[in-house]
PDB file of C-alpha atoms in Angstrom:
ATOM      1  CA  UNK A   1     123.582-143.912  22.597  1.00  0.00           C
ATOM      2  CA  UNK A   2     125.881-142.728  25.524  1.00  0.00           C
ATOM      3  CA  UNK A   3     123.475-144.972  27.851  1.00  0.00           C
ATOM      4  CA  UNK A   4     123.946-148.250  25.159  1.00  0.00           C
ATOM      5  CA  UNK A   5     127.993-147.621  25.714  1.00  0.00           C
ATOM      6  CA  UNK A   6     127.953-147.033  29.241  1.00  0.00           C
ATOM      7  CA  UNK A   7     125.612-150.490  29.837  1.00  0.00           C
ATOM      8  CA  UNK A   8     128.193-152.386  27.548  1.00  0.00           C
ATOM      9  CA  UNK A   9     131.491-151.225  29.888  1.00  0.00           C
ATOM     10  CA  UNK A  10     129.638-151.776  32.673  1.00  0.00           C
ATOM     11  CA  UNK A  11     128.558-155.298  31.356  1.00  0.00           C
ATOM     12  CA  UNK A  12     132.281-155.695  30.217  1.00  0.00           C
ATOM     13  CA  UNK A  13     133.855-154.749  33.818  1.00  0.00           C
ATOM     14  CA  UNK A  14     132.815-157.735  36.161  1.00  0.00           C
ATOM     15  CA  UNK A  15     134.205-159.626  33.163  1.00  0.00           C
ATOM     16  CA  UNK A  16     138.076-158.379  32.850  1.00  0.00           C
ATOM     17  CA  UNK A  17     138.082-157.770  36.486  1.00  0.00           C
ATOM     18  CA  UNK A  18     137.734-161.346  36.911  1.00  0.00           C
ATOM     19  CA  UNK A  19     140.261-162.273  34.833  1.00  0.00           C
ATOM     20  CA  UNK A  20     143.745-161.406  36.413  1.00  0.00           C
ATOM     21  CA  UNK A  21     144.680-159.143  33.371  1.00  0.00           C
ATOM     22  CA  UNK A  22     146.507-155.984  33.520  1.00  0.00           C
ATOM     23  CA  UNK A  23     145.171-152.680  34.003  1.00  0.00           C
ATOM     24  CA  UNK A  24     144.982-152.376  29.986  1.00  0.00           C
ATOM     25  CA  UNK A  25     141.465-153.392  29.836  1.00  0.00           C
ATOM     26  CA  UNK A  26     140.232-152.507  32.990  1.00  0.00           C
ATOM     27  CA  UNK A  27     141.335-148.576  32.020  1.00  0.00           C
ATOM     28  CA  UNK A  28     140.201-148.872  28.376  1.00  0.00           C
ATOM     29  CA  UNK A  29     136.521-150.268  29.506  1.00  0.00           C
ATOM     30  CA  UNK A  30     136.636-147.622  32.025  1.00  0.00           C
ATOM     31  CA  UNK A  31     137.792-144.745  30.642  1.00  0.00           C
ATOM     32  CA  UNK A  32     134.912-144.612  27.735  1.00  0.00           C
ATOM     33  CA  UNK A  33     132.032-143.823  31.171  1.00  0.00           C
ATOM     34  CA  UNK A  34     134.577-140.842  32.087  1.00  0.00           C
ATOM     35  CA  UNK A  35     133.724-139.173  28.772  1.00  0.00           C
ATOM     36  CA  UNK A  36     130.158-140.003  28.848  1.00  0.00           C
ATOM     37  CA  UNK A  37     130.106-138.412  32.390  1.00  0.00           C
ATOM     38  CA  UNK A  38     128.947-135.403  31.592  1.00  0.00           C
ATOM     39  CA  UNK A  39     125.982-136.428  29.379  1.00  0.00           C
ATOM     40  CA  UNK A  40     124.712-139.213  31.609  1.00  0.00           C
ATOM     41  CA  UNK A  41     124.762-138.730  35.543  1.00  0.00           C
ATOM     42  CA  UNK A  42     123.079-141.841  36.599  1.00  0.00           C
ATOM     43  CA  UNK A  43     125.921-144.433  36.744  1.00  0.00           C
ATOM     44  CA  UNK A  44     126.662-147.233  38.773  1.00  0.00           C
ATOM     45  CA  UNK A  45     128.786-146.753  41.821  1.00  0.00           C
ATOM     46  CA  UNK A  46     129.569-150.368  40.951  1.00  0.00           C
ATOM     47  CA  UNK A  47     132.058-149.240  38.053  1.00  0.00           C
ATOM     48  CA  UNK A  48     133.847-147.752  40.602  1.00  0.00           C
ATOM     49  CA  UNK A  49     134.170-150.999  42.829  1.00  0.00           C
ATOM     50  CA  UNK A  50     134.881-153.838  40.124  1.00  0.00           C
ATOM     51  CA  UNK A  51     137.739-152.077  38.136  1.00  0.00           C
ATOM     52  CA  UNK A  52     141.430-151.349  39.723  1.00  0.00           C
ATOM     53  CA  UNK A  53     142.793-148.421  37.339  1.00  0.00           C
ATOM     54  CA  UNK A  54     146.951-148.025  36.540  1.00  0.00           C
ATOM     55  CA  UNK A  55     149.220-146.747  33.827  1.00  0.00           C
ATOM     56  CA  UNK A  56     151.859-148.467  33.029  1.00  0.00           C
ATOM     57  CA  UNK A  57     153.863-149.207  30.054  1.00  0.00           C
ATOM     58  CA  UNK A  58     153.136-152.517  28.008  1.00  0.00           C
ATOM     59  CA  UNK A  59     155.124-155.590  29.739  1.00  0.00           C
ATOM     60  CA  UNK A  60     159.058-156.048  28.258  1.00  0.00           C
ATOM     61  CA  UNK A  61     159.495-159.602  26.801  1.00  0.00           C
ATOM     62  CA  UNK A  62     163.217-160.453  25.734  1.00  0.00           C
ATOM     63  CA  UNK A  63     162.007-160.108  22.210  1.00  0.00           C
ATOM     64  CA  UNK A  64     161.089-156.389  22.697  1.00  0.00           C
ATOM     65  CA  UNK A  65     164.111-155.661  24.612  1.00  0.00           C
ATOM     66  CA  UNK A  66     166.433-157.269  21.688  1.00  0.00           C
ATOM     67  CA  UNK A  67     163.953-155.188  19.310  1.00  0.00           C
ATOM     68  CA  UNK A  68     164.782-151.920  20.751  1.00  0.00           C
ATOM     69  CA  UNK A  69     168.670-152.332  21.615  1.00  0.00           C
ATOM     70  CA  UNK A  70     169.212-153.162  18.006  1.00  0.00           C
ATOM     71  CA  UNK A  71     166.689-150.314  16.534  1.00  0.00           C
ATOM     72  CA  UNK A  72     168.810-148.242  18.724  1.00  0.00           C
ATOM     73  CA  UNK A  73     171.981-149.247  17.561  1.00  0.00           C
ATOM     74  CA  UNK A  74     170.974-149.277  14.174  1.00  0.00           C
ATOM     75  CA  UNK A  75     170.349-145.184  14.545  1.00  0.00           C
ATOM     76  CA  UNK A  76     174.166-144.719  15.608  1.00  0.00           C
ATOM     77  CA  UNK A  77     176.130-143.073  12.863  1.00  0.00           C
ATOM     78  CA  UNK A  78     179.503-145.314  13.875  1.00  0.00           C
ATOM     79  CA  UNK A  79     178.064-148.610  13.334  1.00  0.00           C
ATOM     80  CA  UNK A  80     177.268-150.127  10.010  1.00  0.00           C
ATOM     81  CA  UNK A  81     173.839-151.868  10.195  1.00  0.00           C
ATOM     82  CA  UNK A  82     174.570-155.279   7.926  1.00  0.00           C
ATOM     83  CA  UNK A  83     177.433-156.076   9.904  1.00  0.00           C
ATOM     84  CA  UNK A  84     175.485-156.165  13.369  1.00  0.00           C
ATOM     85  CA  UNK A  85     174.308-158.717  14.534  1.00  0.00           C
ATOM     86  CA  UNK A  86     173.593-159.647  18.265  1.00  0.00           C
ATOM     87  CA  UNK A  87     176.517-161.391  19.071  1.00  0.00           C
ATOM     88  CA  UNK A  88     179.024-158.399  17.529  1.00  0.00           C
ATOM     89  CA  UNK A  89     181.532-156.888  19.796  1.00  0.00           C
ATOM     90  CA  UNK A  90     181.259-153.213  19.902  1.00  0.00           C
ATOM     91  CA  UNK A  91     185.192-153.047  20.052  1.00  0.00           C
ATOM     92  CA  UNK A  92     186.835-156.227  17.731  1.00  0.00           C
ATOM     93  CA  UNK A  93     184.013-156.781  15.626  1.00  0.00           C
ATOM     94  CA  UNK A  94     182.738-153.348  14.891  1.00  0.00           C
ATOM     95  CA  UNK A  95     185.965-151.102  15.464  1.00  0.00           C
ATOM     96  CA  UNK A  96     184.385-148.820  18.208  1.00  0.00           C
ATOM     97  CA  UNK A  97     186.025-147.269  20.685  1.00  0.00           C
ATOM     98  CA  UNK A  98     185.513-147.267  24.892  1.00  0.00           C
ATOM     99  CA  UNK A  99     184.499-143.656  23.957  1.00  0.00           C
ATOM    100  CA  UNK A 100     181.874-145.027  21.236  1.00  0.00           C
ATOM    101  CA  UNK A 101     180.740-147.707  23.665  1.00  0.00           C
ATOM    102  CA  UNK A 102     179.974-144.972  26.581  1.00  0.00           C
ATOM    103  CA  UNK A 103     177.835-143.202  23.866  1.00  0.00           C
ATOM    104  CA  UNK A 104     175.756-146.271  23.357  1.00  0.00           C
ATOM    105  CA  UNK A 105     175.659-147.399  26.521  1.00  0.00           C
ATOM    106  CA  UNK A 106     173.926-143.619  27.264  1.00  0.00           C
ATOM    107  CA  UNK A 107     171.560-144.046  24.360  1.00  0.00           C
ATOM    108  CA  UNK A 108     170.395-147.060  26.164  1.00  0.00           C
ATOM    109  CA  UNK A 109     170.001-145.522  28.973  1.00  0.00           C
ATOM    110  CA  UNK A 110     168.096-143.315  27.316  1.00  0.00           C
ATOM    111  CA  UNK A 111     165.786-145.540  25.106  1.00  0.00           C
ATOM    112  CA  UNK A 112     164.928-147.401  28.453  1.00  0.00           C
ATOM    113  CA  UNK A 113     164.382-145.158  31.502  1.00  0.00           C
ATOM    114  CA  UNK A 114     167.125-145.873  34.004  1.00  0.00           C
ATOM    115  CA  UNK A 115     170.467-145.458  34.843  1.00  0.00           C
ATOM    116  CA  UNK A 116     173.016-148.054  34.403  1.00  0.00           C
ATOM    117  CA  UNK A 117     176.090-147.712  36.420  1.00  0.00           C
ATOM    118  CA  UNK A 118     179.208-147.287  35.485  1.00  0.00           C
ATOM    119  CA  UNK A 119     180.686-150.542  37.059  1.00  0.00           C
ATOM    120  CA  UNK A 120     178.374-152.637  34.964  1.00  0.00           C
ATOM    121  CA  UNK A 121     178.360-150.098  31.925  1.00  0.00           C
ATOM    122  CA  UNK A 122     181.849-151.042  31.108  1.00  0.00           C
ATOM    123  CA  UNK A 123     181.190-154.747  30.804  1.00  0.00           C
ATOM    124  CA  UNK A 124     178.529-154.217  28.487  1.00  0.00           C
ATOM    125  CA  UNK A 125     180.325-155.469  25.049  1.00  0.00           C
ATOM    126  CA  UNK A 126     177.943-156.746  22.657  1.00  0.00           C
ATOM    127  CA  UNK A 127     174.166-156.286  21.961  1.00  0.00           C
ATOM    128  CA  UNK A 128     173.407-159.921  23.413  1.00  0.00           C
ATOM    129  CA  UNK A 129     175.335-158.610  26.527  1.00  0.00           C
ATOM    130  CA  UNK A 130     173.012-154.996  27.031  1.00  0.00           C
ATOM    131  CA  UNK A 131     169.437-157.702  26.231  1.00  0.00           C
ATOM    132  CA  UNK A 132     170.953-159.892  29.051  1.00  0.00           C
ATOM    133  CA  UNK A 133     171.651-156.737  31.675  1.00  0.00           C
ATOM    134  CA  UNK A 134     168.476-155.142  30.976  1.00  0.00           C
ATOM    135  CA  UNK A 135     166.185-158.603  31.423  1.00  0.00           C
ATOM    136  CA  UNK A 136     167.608-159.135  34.510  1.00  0.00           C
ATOM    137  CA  UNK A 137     167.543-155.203  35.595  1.00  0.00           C
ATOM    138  CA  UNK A 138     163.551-155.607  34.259  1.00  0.00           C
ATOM    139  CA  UNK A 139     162.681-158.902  35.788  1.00  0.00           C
ATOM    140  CA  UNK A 140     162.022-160.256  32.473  1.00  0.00           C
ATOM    141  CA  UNK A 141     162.513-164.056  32.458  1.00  0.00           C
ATOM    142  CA  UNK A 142     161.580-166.490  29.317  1.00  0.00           C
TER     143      UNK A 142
ATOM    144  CA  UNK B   1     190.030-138.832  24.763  1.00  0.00           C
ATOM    145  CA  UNK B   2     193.191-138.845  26.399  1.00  0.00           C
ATOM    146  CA  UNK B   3     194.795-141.986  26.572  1.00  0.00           C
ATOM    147  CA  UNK B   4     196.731-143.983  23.748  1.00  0.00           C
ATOM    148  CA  UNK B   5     196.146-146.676  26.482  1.00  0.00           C
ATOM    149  CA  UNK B   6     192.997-146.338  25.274  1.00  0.00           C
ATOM    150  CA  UNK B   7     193.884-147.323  21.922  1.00  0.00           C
ATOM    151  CA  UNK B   8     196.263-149.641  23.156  1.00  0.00           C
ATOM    152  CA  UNK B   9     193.501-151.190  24.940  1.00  0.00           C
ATOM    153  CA  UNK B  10     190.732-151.388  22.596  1.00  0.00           C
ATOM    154  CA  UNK B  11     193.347-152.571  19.669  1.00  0.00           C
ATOM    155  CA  UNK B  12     193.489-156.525  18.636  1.00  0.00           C
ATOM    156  CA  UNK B  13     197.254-156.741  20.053  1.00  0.00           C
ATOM    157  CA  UNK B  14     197.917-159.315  22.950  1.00  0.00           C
ATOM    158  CA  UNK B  15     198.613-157.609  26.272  1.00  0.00           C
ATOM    159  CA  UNK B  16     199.293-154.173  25.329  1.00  0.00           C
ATOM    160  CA  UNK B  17     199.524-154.350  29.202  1.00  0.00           C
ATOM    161  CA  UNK B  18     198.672-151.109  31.039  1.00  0.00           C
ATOM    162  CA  UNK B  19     200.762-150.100  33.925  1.00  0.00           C
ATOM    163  CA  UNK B  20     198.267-149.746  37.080  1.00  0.00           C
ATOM    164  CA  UNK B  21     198.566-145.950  37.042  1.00  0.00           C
ATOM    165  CA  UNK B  22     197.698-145.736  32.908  1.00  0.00           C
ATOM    166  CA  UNK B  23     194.694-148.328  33.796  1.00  0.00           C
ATOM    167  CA  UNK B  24     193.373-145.887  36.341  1.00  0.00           C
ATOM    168  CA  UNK B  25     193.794-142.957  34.612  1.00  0.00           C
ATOM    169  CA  UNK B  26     192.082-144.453  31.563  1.00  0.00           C
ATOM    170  CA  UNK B  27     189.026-145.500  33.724  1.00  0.00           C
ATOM    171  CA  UNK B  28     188.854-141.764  34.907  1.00  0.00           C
ATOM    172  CA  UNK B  29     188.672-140.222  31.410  1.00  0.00           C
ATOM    173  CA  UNK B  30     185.887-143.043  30.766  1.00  0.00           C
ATOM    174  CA  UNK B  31     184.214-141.723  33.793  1.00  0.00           C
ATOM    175  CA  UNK B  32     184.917-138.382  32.968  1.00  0.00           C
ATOM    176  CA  UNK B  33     183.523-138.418  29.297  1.00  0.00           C
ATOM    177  CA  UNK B  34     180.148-140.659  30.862  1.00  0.00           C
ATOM    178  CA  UNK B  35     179.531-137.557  33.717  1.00  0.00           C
ATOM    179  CA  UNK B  36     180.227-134.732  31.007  1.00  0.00           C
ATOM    180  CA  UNK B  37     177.223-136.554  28.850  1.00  0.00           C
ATOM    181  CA  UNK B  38     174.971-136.693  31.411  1.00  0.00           C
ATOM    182  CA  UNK B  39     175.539-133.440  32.748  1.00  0.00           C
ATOM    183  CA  UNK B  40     174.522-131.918  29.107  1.00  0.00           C
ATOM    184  CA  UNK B  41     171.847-134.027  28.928  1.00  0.00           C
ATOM    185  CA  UNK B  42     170.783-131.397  31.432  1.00  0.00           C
ATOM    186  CA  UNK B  43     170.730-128.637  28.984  1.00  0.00           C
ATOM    187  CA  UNK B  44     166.913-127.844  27.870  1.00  0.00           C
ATOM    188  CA  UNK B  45     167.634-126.632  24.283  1.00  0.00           C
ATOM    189  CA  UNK B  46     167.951-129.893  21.572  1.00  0.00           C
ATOM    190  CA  UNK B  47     170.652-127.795  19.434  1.00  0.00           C
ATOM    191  CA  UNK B  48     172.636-127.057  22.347  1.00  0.00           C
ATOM    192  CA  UNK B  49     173.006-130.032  23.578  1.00  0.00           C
ATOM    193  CA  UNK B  50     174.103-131.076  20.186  1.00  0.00           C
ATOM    194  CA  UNK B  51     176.769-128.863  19.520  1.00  0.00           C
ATOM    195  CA  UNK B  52     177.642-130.021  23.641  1.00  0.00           C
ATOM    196  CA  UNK B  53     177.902-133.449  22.422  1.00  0.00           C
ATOM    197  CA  UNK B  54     179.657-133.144  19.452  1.00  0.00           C
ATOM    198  CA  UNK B  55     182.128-130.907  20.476  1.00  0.00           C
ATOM    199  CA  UNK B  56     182.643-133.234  23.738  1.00  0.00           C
ATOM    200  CA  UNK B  57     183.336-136.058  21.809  1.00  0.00           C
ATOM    201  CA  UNK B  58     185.709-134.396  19.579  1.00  0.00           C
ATOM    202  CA  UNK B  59     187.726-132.730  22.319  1.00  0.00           C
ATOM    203  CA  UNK B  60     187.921-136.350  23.766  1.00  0.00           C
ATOM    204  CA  UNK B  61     188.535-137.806  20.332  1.00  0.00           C
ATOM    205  CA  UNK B  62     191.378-135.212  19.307  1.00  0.00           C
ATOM    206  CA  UNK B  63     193.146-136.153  21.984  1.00  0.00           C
ATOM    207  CA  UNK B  64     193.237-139.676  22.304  1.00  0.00           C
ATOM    208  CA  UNK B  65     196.190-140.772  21.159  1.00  0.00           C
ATOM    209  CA  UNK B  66     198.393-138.775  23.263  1.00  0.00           C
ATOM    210  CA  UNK B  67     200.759-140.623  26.025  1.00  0.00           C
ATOM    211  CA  UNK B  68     202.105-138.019  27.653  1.00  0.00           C
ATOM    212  CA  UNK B  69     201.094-138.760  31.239  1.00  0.00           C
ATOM    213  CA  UNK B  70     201.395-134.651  32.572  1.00  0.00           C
ATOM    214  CA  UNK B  71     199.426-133.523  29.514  1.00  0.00           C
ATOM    215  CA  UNK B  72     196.677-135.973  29.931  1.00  0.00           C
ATOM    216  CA  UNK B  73     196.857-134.923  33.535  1.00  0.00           C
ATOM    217  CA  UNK B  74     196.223-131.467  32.607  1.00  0.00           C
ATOM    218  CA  UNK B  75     193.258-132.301  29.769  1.00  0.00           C
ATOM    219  CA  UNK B  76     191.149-133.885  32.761  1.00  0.00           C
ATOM    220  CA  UNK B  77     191.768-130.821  34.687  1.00  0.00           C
ATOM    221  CA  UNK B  78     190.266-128.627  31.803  1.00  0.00           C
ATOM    222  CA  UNK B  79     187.689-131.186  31.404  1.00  0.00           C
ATOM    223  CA  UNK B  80     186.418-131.166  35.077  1.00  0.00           C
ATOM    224  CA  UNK B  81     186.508-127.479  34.867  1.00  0.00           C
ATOM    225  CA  UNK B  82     184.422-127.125  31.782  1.00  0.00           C
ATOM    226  CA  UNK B  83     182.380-129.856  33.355  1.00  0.00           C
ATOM    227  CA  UNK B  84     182.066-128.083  36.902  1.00  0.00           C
ATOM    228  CA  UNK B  85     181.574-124.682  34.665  1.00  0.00           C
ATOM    229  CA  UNK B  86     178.577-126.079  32.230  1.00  0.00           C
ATOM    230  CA  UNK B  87     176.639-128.097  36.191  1.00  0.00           C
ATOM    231  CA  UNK B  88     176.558-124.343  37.276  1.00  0.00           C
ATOM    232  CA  UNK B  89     175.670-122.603  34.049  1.00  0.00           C
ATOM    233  CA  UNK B  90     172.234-125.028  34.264  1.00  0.00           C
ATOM    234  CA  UNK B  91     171.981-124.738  38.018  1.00  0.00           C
ATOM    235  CA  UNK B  92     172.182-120.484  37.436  1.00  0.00           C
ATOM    236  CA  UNK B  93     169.646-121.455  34.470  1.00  0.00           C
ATOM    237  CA  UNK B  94     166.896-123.366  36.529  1.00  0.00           C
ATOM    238  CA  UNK B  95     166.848-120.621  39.393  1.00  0.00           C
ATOM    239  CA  UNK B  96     166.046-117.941  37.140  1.00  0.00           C
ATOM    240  CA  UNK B  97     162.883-119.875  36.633  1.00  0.00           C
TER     241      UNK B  97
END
């Protein structure tokens, strides 16, 4: 059975090698022979050759991003979740303060995995405003 | 935290304008309150960091409305001491490992 599996990922390689995908595939085809490796020796050095292997988080799309910000802001005890919307100001529409809008802005920081400085923190005043920053921080264009 | 500017600021009134010095000092509270929240995001135990956070922001909060420009003077003092004194409480704590 462990031979059937290996013959199908090996069959399935060539395949999503040739199409310029991302490393999903590639890893989940190859990554079923690694735990077959100790019951069945005999493999291919070919698997080796055809598949490039890299973790890496699924791709952002603005969608996502706008997903997240608002999930995020929807956790924070200060804000009331049916008035927010994307285009609310954090101080005139939803009665935050700067203090408030440091907080989030560090929440974000944290939900995403990097540092946003404090020059550009400041500016960030809505929801639509933090999707914008962290698209163009991201490289995600639609 | 420390300024009323800071109320004045954030509040719906037309040009509650800031003098220059108010404006700076305002930014450096902002600054002040961002570094203190990183700095405990430092701290390895979930509770404590907690209680760091909440008792941060109520320190800052308690004291936000106050316009006297010597007293908020001395609050960021304390502040960047307690700051300076929690960076090498977790410095102390990661040698001992």
């Amino acid at each position: 059975m462990a031979s059937r599996v290996l013959a199908q990922c090996v069959r399935q390689l060539p395949r999503s090698s040739v199409r310029l995908s991302s490393g999903n595939i590639a890893v989940r085809t190859a990554a079923v022979p690694r735990t077959r490796w100790t019951e069945q020796t005999r493999i291919s050095s070919s698997v080796g050759v055809f598949c490039r292997q890299y973790g890496d988080l699924p791709p952002l799309t603005i969608e996502s991003i706008k997903e997240r910000v608002m999930y995020v802001l929807k956790l924070y005890d200060k804000i009331n979740p049916e008035k927010l919307a994307t285009s609310s100001h954090f101080l005139k529409d939803l009665g935050l303060d700067s203090l408030d809008q440091v907080e989030i802005i560090m929440a974000m920081e944290d939900e995403f995995g990097f540092e946003i400085p404090d020059v550009e923190a400041e500016k960030l005043m809505s929801p639509q405003d933090i999707v914008q920053y962290i698209a163009d921080k991201k490289d995600v264009y639609e | 935290m420390f300024a009323t500017i800071h109320v004045m600021a954030s509040s719906r009134l037309p040009a509650a304008a800031l003098t220059l010095k108010q404006f700076i000092q305002r930014q450096k509270v902002l600054s002040l309150y961002r570094n203190m929240m990183r700095t405990i995001r430092q701290v390895p135990d979930e509770g404590d960091r907690k209680y760091l956070r909440d008792w941060a922001r109520d320190e800052f909060k308690r004291n936000k409305n106050s316009t006297n420009q010597d007293a908020i003077r001395m609050m960021i003092t304390q502040a960047n001491m307690h700051h300076d004194e929690l960076q090498s409480s977790l410095a102390l704590a990661n040698v001992k490992k």
